[in-house]
mmCIF file of C-alpha atoms in Angstrom:
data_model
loop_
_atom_site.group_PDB
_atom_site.id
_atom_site.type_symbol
_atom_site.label_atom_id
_atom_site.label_comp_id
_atom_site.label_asym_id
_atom_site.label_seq_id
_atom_site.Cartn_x
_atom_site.Cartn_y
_atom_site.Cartn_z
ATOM 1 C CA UNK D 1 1.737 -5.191 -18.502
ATOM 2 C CA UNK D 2 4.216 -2.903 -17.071
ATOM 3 C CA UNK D 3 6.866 -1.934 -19.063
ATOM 4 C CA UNK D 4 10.496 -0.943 -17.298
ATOM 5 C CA UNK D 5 11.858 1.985 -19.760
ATOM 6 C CA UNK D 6 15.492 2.706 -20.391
ATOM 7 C CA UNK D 7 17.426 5.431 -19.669
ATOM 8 C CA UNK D 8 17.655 6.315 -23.337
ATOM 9 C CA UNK D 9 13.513 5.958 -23.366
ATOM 10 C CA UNK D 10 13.221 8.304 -20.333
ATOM 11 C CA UNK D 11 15.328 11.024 -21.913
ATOM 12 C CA UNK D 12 12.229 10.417 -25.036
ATOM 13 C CA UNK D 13 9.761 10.599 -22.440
ATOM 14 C CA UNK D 14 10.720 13.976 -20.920
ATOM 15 C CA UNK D 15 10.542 15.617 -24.519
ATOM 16 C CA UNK D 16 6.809 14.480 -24.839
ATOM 17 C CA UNK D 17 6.300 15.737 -21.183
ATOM 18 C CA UNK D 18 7.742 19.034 -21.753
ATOM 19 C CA UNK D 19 5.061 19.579 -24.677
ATOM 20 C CA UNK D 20 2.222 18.395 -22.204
ATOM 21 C CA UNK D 21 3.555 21.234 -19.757
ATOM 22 C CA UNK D 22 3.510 23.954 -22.135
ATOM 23 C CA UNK D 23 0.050 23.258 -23.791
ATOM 24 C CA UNK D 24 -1.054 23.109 -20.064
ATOM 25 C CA UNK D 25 0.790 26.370 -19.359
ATOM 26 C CA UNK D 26 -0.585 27.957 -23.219
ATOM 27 C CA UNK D 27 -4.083 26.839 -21.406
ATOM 28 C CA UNK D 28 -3.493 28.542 -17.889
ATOM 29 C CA UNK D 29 -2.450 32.006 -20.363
ATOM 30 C CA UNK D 30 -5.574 31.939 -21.725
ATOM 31 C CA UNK D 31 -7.846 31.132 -19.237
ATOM 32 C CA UNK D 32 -9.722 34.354 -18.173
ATOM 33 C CA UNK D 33 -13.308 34.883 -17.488
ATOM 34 C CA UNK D 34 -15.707 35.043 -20.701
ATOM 35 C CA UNK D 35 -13.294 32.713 -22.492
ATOM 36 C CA UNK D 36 -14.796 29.413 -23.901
ATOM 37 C CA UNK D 37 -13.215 26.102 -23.017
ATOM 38 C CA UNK D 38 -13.222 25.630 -26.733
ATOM 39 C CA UNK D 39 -10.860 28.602 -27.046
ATOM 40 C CA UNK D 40 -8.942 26.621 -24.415
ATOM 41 C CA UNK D 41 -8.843 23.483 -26.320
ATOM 42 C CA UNK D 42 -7.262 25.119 -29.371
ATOM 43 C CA UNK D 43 -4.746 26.928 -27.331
ATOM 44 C CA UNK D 44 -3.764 23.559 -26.460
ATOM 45 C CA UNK D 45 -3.718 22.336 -29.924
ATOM 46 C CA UNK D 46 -1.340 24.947 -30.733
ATOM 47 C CA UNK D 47 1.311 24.144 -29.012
ATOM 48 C CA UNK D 48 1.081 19.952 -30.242
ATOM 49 C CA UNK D 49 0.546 21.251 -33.607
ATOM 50 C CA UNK D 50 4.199 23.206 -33.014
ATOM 51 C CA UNK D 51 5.762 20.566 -31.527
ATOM 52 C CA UNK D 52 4.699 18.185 -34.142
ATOM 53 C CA UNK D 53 2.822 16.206 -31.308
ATOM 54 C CA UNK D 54 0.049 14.194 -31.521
ATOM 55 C CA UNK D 55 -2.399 13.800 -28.293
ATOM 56 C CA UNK D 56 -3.673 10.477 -26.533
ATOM 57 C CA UNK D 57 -6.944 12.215 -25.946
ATOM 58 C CA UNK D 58 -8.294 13.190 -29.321
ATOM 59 C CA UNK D 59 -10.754 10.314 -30.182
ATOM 60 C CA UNK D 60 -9.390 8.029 -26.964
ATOM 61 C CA UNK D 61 -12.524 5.398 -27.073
ATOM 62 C CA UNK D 62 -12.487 3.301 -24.290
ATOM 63 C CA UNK D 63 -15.392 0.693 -23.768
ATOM 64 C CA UNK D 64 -17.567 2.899 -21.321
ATOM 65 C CA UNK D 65 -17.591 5.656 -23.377
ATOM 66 C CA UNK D 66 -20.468 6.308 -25.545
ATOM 67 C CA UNK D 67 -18.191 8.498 -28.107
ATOM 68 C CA UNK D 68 -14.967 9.213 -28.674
ATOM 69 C CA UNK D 69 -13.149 12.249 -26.939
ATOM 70 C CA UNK D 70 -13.476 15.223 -29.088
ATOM 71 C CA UNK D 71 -10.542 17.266 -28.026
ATOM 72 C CA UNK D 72 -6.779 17.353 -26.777
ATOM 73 C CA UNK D 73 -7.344 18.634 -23.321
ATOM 74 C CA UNK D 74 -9.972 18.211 -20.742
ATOM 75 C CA UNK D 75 -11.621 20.597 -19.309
ATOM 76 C CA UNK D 76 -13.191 20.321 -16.058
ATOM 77 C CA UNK D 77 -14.898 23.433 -14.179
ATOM 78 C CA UNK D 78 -16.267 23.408 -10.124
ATOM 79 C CA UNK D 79 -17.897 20.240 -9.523
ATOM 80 C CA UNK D 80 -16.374 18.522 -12.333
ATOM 81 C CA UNK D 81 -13.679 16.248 -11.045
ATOM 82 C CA UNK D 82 -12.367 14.884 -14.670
ATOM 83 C CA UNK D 83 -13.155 14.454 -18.221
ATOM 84 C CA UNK D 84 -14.182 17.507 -18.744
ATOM 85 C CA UNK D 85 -15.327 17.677 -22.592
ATOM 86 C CA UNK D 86 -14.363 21.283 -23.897
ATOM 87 C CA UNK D 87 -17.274 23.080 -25.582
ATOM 88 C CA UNK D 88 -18.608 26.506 -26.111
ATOM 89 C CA UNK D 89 -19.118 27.314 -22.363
ATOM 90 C CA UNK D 90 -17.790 30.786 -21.062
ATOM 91 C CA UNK D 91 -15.728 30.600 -17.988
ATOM 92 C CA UNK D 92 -16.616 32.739 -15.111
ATOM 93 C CA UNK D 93 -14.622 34.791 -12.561
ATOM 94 C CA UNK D 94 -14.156 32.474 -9.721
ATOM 95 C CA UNK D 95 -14.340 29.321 -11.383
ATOM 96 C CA UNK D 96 -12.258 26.475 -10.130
ATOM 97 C CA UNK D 97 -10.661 25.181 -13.602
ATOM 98 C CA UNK D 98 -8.886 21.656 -13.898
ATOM 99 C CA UNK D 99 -7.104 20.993 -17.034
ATOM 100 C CA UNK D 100 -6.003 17.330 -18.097
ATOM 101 C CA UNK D 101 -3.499 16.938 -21.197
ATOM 102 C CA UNK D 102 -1.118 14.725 -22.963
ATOM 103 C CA UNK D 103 1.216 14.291 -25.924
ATOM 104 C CA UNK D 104 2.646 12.019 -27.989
ATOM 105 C CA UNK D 105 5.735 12.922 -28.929
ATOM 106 C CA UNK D 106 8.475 10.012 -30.575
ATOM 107 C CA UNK D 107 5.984 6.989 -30.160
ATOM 108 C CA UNK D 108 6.224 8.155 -26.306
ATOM 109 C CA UNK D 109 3.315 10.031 -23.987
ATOM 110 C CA UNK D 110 3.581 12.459 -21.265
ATOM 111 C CA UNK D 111 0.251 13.383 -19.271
ATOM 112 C CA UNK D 112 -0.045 16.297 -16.948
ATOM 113 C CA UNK D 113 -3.041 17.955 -15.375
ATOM 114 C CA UNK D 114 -3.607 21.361 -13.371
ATOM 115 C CA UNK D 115 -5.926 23.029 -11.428
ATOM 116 C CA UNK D 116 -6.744 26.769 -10.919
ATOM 117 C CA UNK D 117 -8.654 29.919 -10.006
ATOM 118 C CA UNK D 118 -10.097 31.636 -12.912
ATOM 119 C CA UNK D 119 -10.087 35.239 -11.844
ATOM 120 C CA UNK D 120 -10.630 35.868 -7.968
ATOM 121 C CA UNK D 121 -10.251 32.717 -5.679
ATOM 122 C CA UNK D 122 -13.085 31.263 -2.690
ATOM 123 C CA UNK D 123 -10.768 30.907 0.640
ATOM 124 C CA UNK D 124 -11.839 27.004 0.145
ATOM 125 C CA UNK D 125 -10.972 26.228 -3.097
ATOM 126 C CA UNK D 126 -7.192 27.493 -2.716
ATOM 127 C CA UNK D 127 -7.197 24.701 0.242
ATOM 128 C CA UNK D 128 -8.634 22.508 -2.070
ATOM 129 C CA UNK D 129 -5.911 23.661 -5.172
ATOM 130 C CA UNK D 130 -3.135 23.784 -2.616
ATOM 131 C CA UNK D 131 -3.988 20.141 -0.626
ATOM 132 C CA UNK D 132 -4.106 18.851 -4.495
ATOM 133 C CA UNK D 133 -0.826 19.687 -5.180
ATOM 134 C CA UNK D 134 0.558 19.283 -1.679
ATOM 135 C CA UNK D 135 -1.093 15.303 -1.788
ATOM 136 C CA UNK D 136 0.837 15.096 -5.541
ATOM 137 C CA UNK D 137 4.253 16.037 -3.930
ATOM 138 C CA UNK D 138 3.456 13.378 -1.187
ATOM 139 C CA UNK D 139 2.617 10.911 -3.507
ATOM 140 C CA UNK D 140 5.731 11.657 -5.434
ATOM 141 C CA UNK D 141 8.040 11.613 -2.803
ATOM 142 C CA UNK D 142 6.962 8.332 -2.307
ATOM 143 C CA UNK D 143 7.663 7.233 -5.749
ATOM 144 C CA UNK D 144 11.254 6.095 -4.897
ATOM 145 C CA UNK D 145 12.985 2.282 -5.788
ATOM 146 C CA UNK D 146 12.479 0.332 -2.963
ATOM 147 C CA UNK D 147 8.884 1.126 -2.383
ATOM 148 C CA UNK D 148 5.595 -0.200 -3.323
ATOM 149 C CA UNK D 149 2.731 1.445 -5.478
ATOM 150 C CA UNK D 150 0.610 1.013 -2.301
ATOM 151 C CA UNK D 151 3.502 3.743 -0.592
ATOM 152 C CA UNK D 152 2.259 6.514 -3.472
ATOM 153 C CA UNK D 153 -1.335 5.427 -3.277
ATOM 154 C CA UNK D 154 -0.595 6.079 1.001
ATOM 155 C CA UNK D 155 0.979 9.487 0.761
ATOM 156 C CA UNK D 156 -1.884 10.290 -1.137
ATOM 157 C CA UNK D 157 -4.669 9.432 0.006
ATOM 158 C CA UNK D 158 -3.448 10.797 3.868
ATOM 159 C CA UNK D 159 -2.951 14.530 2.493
ATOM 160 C CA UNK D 160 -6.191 14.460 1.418
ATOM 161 C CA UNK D 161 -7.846 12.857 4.091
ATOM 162 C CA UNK D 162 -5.732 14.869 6.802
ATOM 163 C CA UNK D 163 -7.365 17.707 5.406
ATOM 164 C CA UNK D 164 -10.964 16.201 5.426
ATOM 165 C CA UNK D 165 -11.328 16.082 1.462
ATOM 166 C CA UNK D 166 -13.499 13.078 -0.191
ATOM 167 C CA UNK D 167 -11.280 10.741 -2.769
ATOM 168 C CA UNK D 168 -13.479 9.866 -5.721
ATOM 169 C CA UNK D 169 -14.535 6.021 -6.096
ATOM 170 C CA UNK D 170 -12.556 3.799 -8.877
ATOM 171 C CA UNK D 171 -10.489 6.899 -10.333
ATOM 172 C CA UNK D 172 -6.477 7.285 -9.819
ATOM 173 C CA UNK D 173 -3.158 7.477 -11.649
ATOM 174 C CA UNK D 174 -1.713 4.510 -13.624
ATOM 175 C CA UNK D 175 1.378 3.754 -15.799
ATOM 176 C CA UNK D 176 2.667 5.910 -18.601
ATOM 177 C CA UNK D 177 4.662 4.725 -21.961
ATOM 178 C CA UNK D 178 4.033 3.972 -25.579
ATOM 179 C CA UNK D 179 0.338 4.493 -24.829
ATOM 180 C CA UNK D 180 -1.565 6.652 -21.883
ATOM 181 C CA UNK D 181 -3.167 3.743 -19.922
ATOM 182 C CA UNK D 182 -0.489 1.064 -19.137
ATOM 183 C CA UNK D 183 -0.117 -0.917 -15.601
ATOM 184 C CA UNK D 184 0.160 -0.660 -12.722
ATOM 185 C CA UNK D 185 -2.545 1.028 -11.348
ATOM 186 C CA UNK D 186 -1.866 3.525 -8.866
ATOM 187 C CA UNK D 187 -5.183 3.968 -6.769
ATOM 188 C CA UNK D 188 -5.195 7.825 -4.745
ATOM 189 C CA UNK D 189 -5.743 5.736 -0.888
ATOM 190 C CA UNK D 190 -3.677 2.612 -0.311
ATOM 191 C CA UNK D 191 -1.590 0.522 1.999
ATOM 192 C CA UNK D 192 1.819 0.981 2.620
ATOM 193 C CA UNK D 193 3.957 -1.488 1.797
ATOM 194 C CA UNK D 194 1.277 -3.492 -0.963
ATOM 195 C CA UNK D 195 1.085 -3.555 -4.533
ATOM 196 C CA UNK D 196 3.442 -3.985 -6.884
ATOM 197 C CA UNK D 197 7.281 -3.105 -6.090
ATOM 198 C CA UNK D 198 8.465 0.021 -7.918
ATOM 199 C CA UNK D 199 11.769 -0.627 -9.970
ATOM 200 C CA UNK D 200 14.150 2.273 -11.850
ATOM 201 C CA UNK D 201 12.863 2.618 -15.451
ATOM 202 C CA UNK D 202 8.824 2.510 -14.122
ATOM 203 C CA UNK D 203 6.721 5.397 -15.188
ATOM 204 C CA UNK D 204 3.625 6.338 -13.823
ATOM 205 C CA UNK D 205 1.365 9.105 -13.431
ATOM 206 C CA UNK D 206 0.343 10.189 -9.885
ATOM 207 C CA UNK D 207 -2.814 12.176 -10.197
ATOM 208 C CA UNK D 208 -4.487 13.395 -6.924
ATOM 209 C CA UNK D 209 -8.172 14.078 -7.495
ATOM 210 C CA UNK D 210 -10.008 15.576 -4.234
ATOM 211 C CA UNK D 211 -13.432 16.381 -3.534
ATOM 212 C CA UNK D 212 -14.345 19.598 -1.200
ATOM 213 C CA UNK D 213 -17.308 18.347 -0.051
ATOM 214 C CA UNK D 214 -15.643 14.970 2.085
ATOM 215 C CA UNK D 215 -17.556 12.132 -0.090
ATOM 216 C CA UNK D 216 -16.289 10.035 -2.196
ATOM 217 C CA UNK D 217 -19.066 9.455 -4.449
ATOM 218 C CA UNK D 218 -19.293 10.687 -8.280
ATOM 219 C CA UNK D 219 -21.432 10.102 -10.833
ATOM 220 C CA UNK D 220 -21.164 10.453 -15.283
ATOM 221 C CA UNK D 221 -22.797 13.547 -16.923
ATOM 222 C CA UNK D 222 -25.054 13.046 -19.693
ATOM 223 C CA UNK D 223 -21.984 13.926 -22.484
ATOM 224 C CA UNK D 224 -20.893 10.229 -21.278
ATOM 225 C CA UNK D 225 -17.279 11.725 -20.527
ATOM 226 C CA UNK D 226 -17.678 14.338 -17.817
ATOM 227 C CA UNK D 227 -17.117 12.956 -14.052
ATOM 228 C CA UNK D 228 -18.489 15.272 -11.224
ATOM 229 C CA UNK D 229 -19.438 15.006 -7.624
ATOM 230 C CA UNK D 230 -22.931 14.088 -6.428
ATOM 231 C CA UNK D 231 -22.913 16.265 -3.643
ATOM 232 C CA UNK D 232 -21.954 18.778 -6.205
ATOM 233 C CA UNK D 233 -18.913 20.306 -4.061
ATOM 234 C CA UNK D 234 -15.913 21.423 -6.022
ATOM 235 C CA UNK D 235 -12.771 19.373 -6.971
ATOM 236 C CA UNK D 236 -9.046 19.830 -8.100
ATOM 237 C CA UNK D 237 -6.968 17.648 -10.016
ATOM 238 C CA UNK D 238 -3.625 17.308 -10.394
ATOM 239 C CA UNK D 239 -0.825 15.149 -12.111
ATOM 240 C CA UNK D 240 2.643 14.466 -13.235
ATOM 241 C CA UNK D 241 4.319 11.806 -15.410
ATOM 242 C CA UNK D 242 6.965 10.520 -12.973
ATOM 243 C CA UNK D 243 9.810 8.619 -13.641
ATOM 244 C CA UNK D 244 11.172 5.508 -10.772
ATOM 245 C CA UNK D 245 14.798 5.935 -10.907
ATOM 246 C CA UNK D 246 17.653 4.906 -8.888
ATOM 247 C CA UNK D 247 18.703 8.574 -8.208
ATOM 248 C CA UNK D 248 15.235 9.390 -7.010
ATOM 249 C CA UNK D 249 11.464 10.109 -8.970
ATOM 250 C CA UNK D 250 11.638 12.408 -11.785
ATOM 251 C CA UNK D 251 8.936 14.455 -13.071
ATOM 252 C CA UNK D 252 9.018 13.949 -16.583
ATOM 253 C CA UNK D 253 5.792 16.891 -17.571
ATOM 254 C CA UNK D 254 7.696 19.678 -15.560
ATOM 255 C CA UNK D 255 8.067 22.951 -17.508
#
């Protein structure tokens, strides 16, 4: 069910999204090489706990997972594309870092994600980090009244093609509201001018995820939560909570 949000609820929204943008920021801080993604997590925490947020992620149980999710961000490092469960591993200079969080904030959720260098950067994965965000504003720009979800899904799935990345099977972007998962779907390749039609008060979140290697395919790490390539070639993730408006899309987990 997609539900179209008043002006009133959007103004709601962006407060949620501006705590999702500075635990995600609090994260980036902290991020350095010998720190633990468990450090991470509770850097994360911090900044719900001030806010008086609660997340969407902490013990999120969907059906194909064998436990619940144990933390408030994920943390996903080199091959891992998403779903990265935060635990006592030390980050290392050059890692390629994606970080995946959300709030709930007034009965409302905002969900963001970066990625990054940890220390020095490889020539290849600032293409990767910079196509990722570059395929996000595409997809973004696309988000306008008048479109189609199959215009976002377009934009970005021709960035990263264009720049001869692989789009991982099955995983994309999707509403945003009362809860993290609502409809519609918004797949990362896609048709122009198919799906469903985008009206003001939709919120969605647009979330590029590329693979460096070119293939698509992916497979589930033994934790049950952690999604990484099978050719086990880096990827970046990005994402922002955008709102459909009649003035144009607004990004609702902006700083």
């Amino acid at each position: 069910m997609v539900e179209i949000k008043s002006d009133e609820n959007l103004l709601l929204m962006r407060e949620a999204g501006r705590v999702v943008a500075q635990a995600l920021a609090a994260v980036r801080e902290k991020a350095a090489p010998g720190v633990t993604l468990a450090e991470l997590d509770r850097a994360a925490r911090e900044v719900l706990t001030a806010a008086s947020a609660g997340s969407p992620f902490l013990d999120y149980h969907p059906d194909w997972a064998p436990v619940p999710f144990p933390a408030v961000v994920c943390l996903s490092v080199n091959d891992a594309i998403v779903h990265g469960v935060p635990d006592d591993t030390r980050l290392a200079d050059g890692d390629l870092l994606s970080a995946d969080c959300g709030a709930v904030l007034g009965g409302w959720v905002g969900d963001s994600a970066v990625s990054f260098t940890v220390g020095r950067a490889r020539p290849e994965d600032t293409r990767l980090i910079e196509t990722a965000y570059e395929a996000l504003e595409a997809g973004i720009a696309a988000a306008v009244v008048g479109n189609c979800v199959g215009d976002i899904a377009h934009a970005v799935g021709r960035v990263c093609r264009r720049a001869g990345y692989g789009i991982p099977d099955g995983l994309g972007g999707h509403g945003v509201g009362r809860t993290m998962h609502e409809g519609p779907d918004v797949p990362n390749e896609g048709r122009r001018g198919r799906g469903m039609p985008l009206r003001h008060g939709m919120v969605v979140a647009i979330e590029p995820m590329l693979i460096g290697g070119g293939r698509d395919a992916h497979y589930t790490a033994r934790d049950g939560w952690t999604i990484r390539t099978l050719d086990g070639s880096r990827a970046a993730h990005t994402e922002h909570t955008v709102a459909i408006t009649d003035a144009g899309p607004r990004i609702l987990t902006a700083l």
